Amino acid sequence: MHQYDFTNPLTFLALTGLMFLMVVFRYTLVAGIFYVVFYIIDPKDFRSRKVHAPTKDKKQYKREIMWSTLTSLFFALAGTGMVVLWQKGYTAIYEDIDQFGWWWLPVSFFVAAVIHETYYYWLHRWMHKPKVYRLIHKVHHDSHITSPWTSFSFHPGEGILQSVIIPVVILFLPMHYWTIVTLLTFMTLTSAINHSNVEIYPKGFHKHWLGKWMIGATHHSLHHTQYRFNYGLYFTFWDKWMKTESDKYKPDFEKHTQSH
């Protein structure tokens, strides 16, 4: 990696192109698996777990994939930017696991995820201000009933705002590069889970010591229908602390999981 000068325009473009293909592949693979399993195979045991009847508007899926592909470009540019910053010695990224020990891998992952959660929660609330909403966030909410393809379906303005936080985090938080890859994969996976419109978590999970802090399809679908609640990304703690968690969440979760 360090043998290439990524500030060179051609090398920068080549790396961005590679990053773009990787992000699109990751999005397509994860969202595609959810779509094939829950919308095409459609197992009988999970039909009652659908939060809403799936949209019959196939144009929505095409629109979501188009916006998600564009968002992937901004995520790819952010990835290339991180590599350039790393190469120039501006980041806290490290390569030798022994430098901080194995214990720091999950700790740094969790710290970065909490920082990301905090940034996104307050960004998300700001994007719901009427003028900002109409300008950049409405695109995402055009998917009133979400699907796995909604995962990255953002207006370019929102895509840029979402892409900048991890490059900022790596400037000061020591993270192994594989921890960063794991975090980005976690982001893609949880986004697909939250937008899948299928509650995959087990019965009673919303009361479990871990589950009560995790966001799933029921939790996030309420945001797409109620707008003023459930702003979180991965975790529920900001919604709980700021009292923006919907009162419908617990009864809806129980309704969707009652037969399992």
Tab-separated table of C-alpha atoms in Angstrom:
chain	number	residue	atom	x	y	z
A	1	MET	CA	0.000	0.000	0.000
A	2	HIS	CA	2.719	2.458	0.966
A	3	GLN	CA	4.643	1.889	-2.275
A	4	TYR	CA	2.053	3.893	-4.231
A	5	ASP	CA	1.652	7.662	-4.161
A	6	PHE	CA	-2.112	8.085	-3.852
A	7	THR	CA	-1.857	11.857	-4.162
A	8	ASN	CA	-1.053	11.248	-7.831
A	9	PRO	CA	-4.317	11.959	-9.708
A	10	LEU	CA	-4.284	8.745	-11.740
A	11	THR	CA	-3.462	6.570	-8.745
A	12	PHE	CA	-6.087	8.387	-6.686
A	13	LEU	CA	-8.723	7.733	-9.365
A	14	ALA	CA	-7.670	4.097	-9.696
A	15	LEU	CA	-7.952	3.538	-5.949
A	16	THR	CA	-11.296	5.353	-5.827
A	17	GLY	CA	-12.558	3.134	-8.643
A	18	LEU	CA	-11.466	0.035	-6.726
A	19	MET	CA	-13.047	1.348	-3.527
A	20	PHE	CA	-16.263	2.095	-5.411
A	21	LEU	CA	-16.460	-1.459	-6.746
A	22	MET	CA	-15.853	-2.827	-3.248
A	23	VAL	CA	-18.576	-0.665	-1.668
A	24	VAL	CA	-21.090	-1.464	-4.412
A	25	PHE	CA	-20.247	-5.175	-4.141
A	26	ARG	CA	-20.685	-5.130	-0.356
A	27	TYR	CA	-23.999	-3.256	-0.626
A	28	THR	CA	-25.290	-5.492	-3.430
A	29	LEU	CA	-24.223	-8.694	-1.671
A	30	VAL	CA	-25.742	-7.852	1.714
A	31	ALA	CA	-28.923	-6.149	0.459
A	32	GLY	CA	-29.265	-8.809	-2.255
A	33	ILE	CA	-29.116	-11.672	0.245
A	34	PHE	CA	-31.838	-10.044	2.360
A	35	TYR	CA	-33.959	-9.394	-0.727
A	36	VAL	CA	-33.612	-12.918	-2.119
A	37	VAL	CA	-34.281	-14.593	1.233
A	38	PHE	CA	-37.182	-12.466	2.467
A	39	TYR	CA	-38.772	-11.208	-0.774
A	40	ILE	CA	-38.206	-13.986	-3.314
A	41	ILE	CA	-37.795	-17.199	-1.295
A	42	ASP	CA	-40.092	-15.621	1.326
A	43	PRO	CA	-39.980	-18.312	4.047
A	44	LYS	CA	-43.391	-18.924	5.585
A	45	ASP	CA	-42.025	-18.596	9.130
A	46	PHE	CA	-40.933	-15.018	8.455
A	47	ARG	CA	-44.040	-13.715	6.674
A	48	SER	CA	-45.647	-12.646	9.934
A	49	ARG	CA	-42.426	-10.818	10.770
A	50	LYS	CA	-42.818	-8.356	7.926
A	51	VAL	CA	-43.321	-4.967	9.520
A	52	HIS	CA	-45.447	-3.732	6.591
A	53	ALA	CA	-46.763	-5.353	3.451
A	54	PRO	CA	-43.854	-4.879	0.990
A	55	THR	CA	-44.228	-2.104	-1.536
A	56	LYS	CA	-45.537	-3.196	-4.923
A	57	ASP	CA	-43.824	-0.273	-6.618
A	58	LYS	CA	-40.883	-1.905	-8.396
A	59	LYS	CA	-39.730	1.555	-9.496
A	60	GLN	CA	-38.900	2.232	-5.840
A	61	TYR	CA	-36.308	-0.542	-5.861
A	62	LYS	CA	-34.705	0.857	-9.011
A	63	ARG	CA	-34.659	4.342	-7.495
A	64	GLU	CA	-33.129	3.037	-4.264
A	65	ILE	CA	-30.395	1.171	-6.140
A	66	MET	CA	-29.629	4.291	-8.209
A	67	TRP	CA	-29.264	6.526	-5.130
A	68	SER	CA	-27.320	3.813	-3.280
A	69	THR	CA	-24.879	3.492	-6.161
A	70	LEU	CA	-24.289	7.246	-6.110
A	71	THR	CA	-23.826	7.150	-2.334
A	72	SER	CA	-21.280	4.374	-2.803
A	73	LEU	CA	-19.172	6.814	-4.812
A	74	PHE	CA	-19.002	9.226	-1.860
A	75	PHE	CA	-18.192	6.374	0.496
A	76	ALA	CA	-15.442	5.308	-1.933
A	77	LEU	CA	-13.993	8.832	-2.018
A	78	ALA	CA	-13.999	8.848	1.786
A	79	GLY	CA	-12.164	5.517	1.738
A	80	THR	CA	-9.532	6.827	-0.658
A	81	GLY	CA	-9.199	9.939	1.471
A	82	MET	CA	-8.499	7.771	4.511
A	83	VAL	CA	-5.787	5.903	2.632
A	84	VAL	CA	-4.157	9.192	1.580
A	85	LEU	CA	-4.289	10.528	5.141
A	86	TRP	CA	-2.841	7.250	6.423
A	87	GLN	CA	-0.049	7.306	3.850
A	88	LYS	CA	0.834	10.880	4.806
A	89	GLY	CA	0.976	9.988	8.492
A	90	TYR	CA	-2.003	12.073	9.572
A	91	THR	CA	-4.048	9.224	11.047
A	92	ALA	CA	-3.915	6.986	14.112
A	93	ILE	CA	-4.264	3.838	11.958
A	94	TYR	CA	-1.765	1.122	12.877
A	95	GLU	CA	-0.718	-2.189	11.285
A	96	ASP	CA	0.883	-4.189	14.098
A	97	ILE	CA	-1.794	-5.667	16.387
A	98	ASP	CA	0.774	-6.043	19.177
A	99	GLN	CA	1.168	-2.264	19.267
A	100	PHE	CA	-2.063	-1.984	21.270
A	101	GLY	CA	-2.877	-5.639	21.924
A	102	TRP	CA	-5.763	-7.834	20.881
A	103	TRP	CA	-8.049	-6.392	23.564
A	104	TRP	CA	-7.984	-2.997	21.848
A	105	LEU	CA	-9.507	-4.343	18.612
A	106	PRO	CA	-13.060	-4.766	20.003
A	107	VAL	CA	-12.696	-1.730	22.285
A	108	SER	CA	-11.689	0.565	19.419
A	109	PHE	CA	-14.511	-0.885	17.306
A	110	PHE	CA	-17.031	-0.108	20.048
A	111	VAL	CA	-15.660	3.387	20.690
A	112	ALA	CA	-15.779	4.212	16.962
A	113	ALA	CA	-19.324	2.826	16.693
A	114	VAL	CA	-20.486	4.955	19.640
A	115	ILE	CA	-18.884	8.067	18.126
A	116	HIS	CA	-20.544	7.253	14.801
A	117	GLU	CA	-23.870	6.704	16.570
A	118	THR	CA	-23.602	10.052	18.355
A	119	TYR	CA	-22.683	11.920	15.191
A	120	TYR	CA	-25.472	10.293	13.201
A	121	TYR	CA	-28.186	10.769	15.826
A	122	TRP	CA	-27.672	14.528	16.015
A	123	LEU	CA	-27.085	14.839	12.267
A	124	HIS	CA	-30.290	12.909	11.684
A	125	ARG	CA	-32.303	15.182	13.972
A	126	TRP	CA	-30.853	18.208	12.190
A	127	MET	CA	-31.808	16.725	8.817
A	128	HIS	CA	-35.414	16.611	9.993
A	129	LYS	CA	-35.581	20.375	10.231
A	130	PRO	CA	-38.133	21.244	7.510
A	131	LYS	CA	-35.830	23.170	5.161
A	132	VAL	CA	-32.972	20.656	5.506
A	133	TYR	CA	-35.374	17.735	5.195
A	134	ARG	CA	-36.778	18.976	1.891
A	135	LEU	CA	-33.302	19.692	0.573
A	136	ILE	CA	-31.422	16.476	1.369
A	137	HIS	CA	-33.254	13.961	3.590
A	138	LYS	CA	-36.541	13.565	1.745
A	139	VAL	CA	-34.886	11.262	-0.800
A	140	HIS	CA	-34.359	8.644	1.901
A	141	HIS	CA	-37.907	9.027	3.220
A	142	ASP	CA	-39.368	8.624	-0.252
A	143	SER	CA	-39.056	4.956	0.714
A	144	HIS	CA	-42.023	5.146	3.067
A	145	ILE	CA	-42.029	1.360	3.282
A	146	THR	CA	-38.386	0.357	3.246
A	147	SER	CA	-36.628	-2.551	1.582
A	148	PRO	CA	-33.080	-3.950	1.821
A	149	TRP	CA	-32.214	-1.723	-1.155
A	150	THR	CA	-33.047	1.394	0.904
A	151	SER	CA	-29.826	0.880	2.897
A	152	PHE	CA	-27.710	3.516	1.095
A	153	SER	CA	-30.510	5.385	-0.663
A	154	PHE	CA	-29.466	8.957	0.136
A	155	HIS	CA	-29.373	12.348	-1.552
A	156	PRO	CA	-25.741	13.290	-2.437
A	157	GLY	CA	-25.765	15.922	0.314
A	158	GLU	CA	-26.667	13.330	2.915
A	159	GLY	CA	-24.229	10.837	1.415
A	160	ILE	CA	-21.377	13.327	1.852
A	161	LEU	CA	-22.396	14.154	5.427
A	162	GLN	CA	-22.554	10.476	6.295
A	163	SER	CA	-19.203	9.705	4.682
A	164	VAL	CA	-17.054	12.191	6.603
A	165	ILE	CA	-17.301	10.856	10.161
A	166	ILE	CA	-15.049	7.773	9.907
A	167	PRO	CA	-12.207	9.748	8.219
A	168	VAL	CA	-12.417	12.174	11.158
A	169	VAL	CA	-12.436	9.367	13.750
A	170	ILE	CA	-9.267	7.763	12.386
A	171	LEU	CA	-7.392	11.051	12.823
A	172	PHE	CA	-7.363	10.594	16.608
A	173	LEU	CA	-8.627	7.084	17.506
A	174	PRO	CA	-6.020	4.312	17.083
A	175	MET	CA	-7.627	1.644	14.902
A	176	HIS	CA	-6.169	-1.355	13.135
A	177	TYR	CA	-7.079	-1.254	9.455
A	178	TRP	CA	-9.005	-4.528	9.740
A	179	THR	CA	-11.060	-3.008	12.547
A	180	ILE	CA	-12.018	-0.199	10.161
A	181	VAL	CA	-13.033	-2.745	7.507
A	182	THR	CA	-15.087	-4.601	10.119
A	183	LEU	CA	-16.824	-1.385	11.191
A	184	LEU	CA	-17.722	-0.496	7.587
A	185	THR	CA	-19.061	-4.023	7.029
A	186	PHE	CA	-21.058	-3.737	10.260
A	187	MET	CA	-22.492	-0.467	8.958
A	188	THR	CA	-23.649	-2.135	5.736
A	189	LEU	CA	-25.084	-5.167	7.527
A	190	THR	CA	-27.004	-3.205	10.158
A	191	SER	CA	-28.348	-0.819	7.534
A	192	ALA	CA	-29.740	-3.773	5.584
A	193	ILE	CA	-31.226	-5.254	8.766
A	194	ASN	CA	-32.841	-1.964	9.762
A	195	HIS	CA	-34.323	-1.317	6.321
A	196	SER	CA	-35.264	-4.910	5.470
A	197	ASN	CA	-38.873	-4.462	6.666
A	198	VAL	CA	-38.520	-7.876	8.331
A	199	GLU	CA	-37.928	-8.257	12.067
A	200	ILE	CA	-35.141	-10.836	12.242
A	201	TYR	CA	-34.378	-10.550	15.954
A	202	PRO	CA	-35.862	-13.225	18.271
A	203	LYS	CA	-38.914	-12.882	20.471
A	204	GLY	CA	-38.147	-10.877	23.606
A	205	PHE	CA	-34.926	-9.452	22.144
A	206	HIS	CA	-36.106	-5.886	22.850
A	207	LYS	CA	-35.979	-6.741	26.582
A	208	HIS	CA	-32.638	-8.586	26.490
A	209	TRP	CA	-29.644	-6.845	28.126
A	210	LEU	CA	-28.075	-6.486	24.674
A	211	GLY	CA	-31.157	-6.412	22.474
A	212	LYS	CA	-32.730	-3.424	24.185
A	213	TRP	CA	-29.818	-1.323	22.927
A	214	MET	CA	-29.882	-2.622	19.327
A	215	ILE	CA	-31.899	-1.171	16.452
A	216	GLY	CA	-33.750	-3.501	14.098
A	217	ALA	CA	-36.365	-3.337	11.366
A	218	THR	CA	-39.319	-2.624	13.673
A	219	HIS	CA	-37.482	0.226	15.373
A	220	HIS	CA	-36.322	1.909	12.176
A	221	SER	CA	-39.519	1.309	10.204
A	222	LEU	CA	-41.317	3.424	12.790
A	223	HIS	CA	-38.957	6.264	11.924
A	224	HIS	CA	-39.963	6.022	8.270
A	225	THR	CA	-43.666	6.160	9.169
A	226	GLN	CA	-43.634	8.510	12.176
A	227	TYR	CA	-40.678	10.743	11.198
A	228	ARG	CA	-40.242	12.340	14.653
A	229	PHE	CA	-39.014	9.266	16.512
A	230	ASN	CA	-36.256	6.639	16.412
A	231	TYR	CA	-33.355	8.614	14.953
A	232	GLY	CA	-30.619	6.128	15.898
A	233	LEU	CA	-28.237	4.276	13.610
A	234	TYR	CA	-26.955	1.186	15.440
A	235	PHE	CA	-28.061	1.685	19.035
A	236	THR	CA	-31.084	3.006	20.933
A	237	PHE	CA	-29.326	4.823	23.770
A	238	TRP	CA	-29.603	8.363	22.353
A	239	ASP	CA	-33.276	7.836	21.540
A	240	LYS	CA	-33.850	6.600	25.098
A	241	TRP	CA	-31.878	9.445	26.718
A	242	MET	CA	-33.462	12.148	24.551
A	243	LYS	CA	-36.916	10.563	24.827
A	244	THR	CA	-37.271	10.237	21.063
A	245	GLU	CA	-37.988	6.506	21.045
A	246	SER	CA	-41.485	5.737	19.783
A	247	ASP	CA	-44.016	4.404	22.286
A	248	LYS	CA	-45.143	2.035	19.557
A	249	TYR	CA	-41.793	0.238	19.383
A	250	LYS	CA	-42.271	-2.346	22.141
A	251	PRO	CA	-45.861	-3.346	21.257
A	252	ASP	CA	-45.003	-3.456	17.555
A	253	PHE	CA	-41.924	-5.618	18.182
A	254	GLU	CA	-43.999	-8.017	20.271
A	255	LYS	CA	-46.681	-8.130	17.586
A	256	HIS	CA	-44.206	-9.015	14.846
A	257	THR	CA	-42.482	-11.719	16.922
A	258	GLN	CA	-45.419	-13.125	18.912
A	259	SER	CA	-45.591	-16.450	17.024
A	260	HIS	CA	-41.856	-17.166	17.264
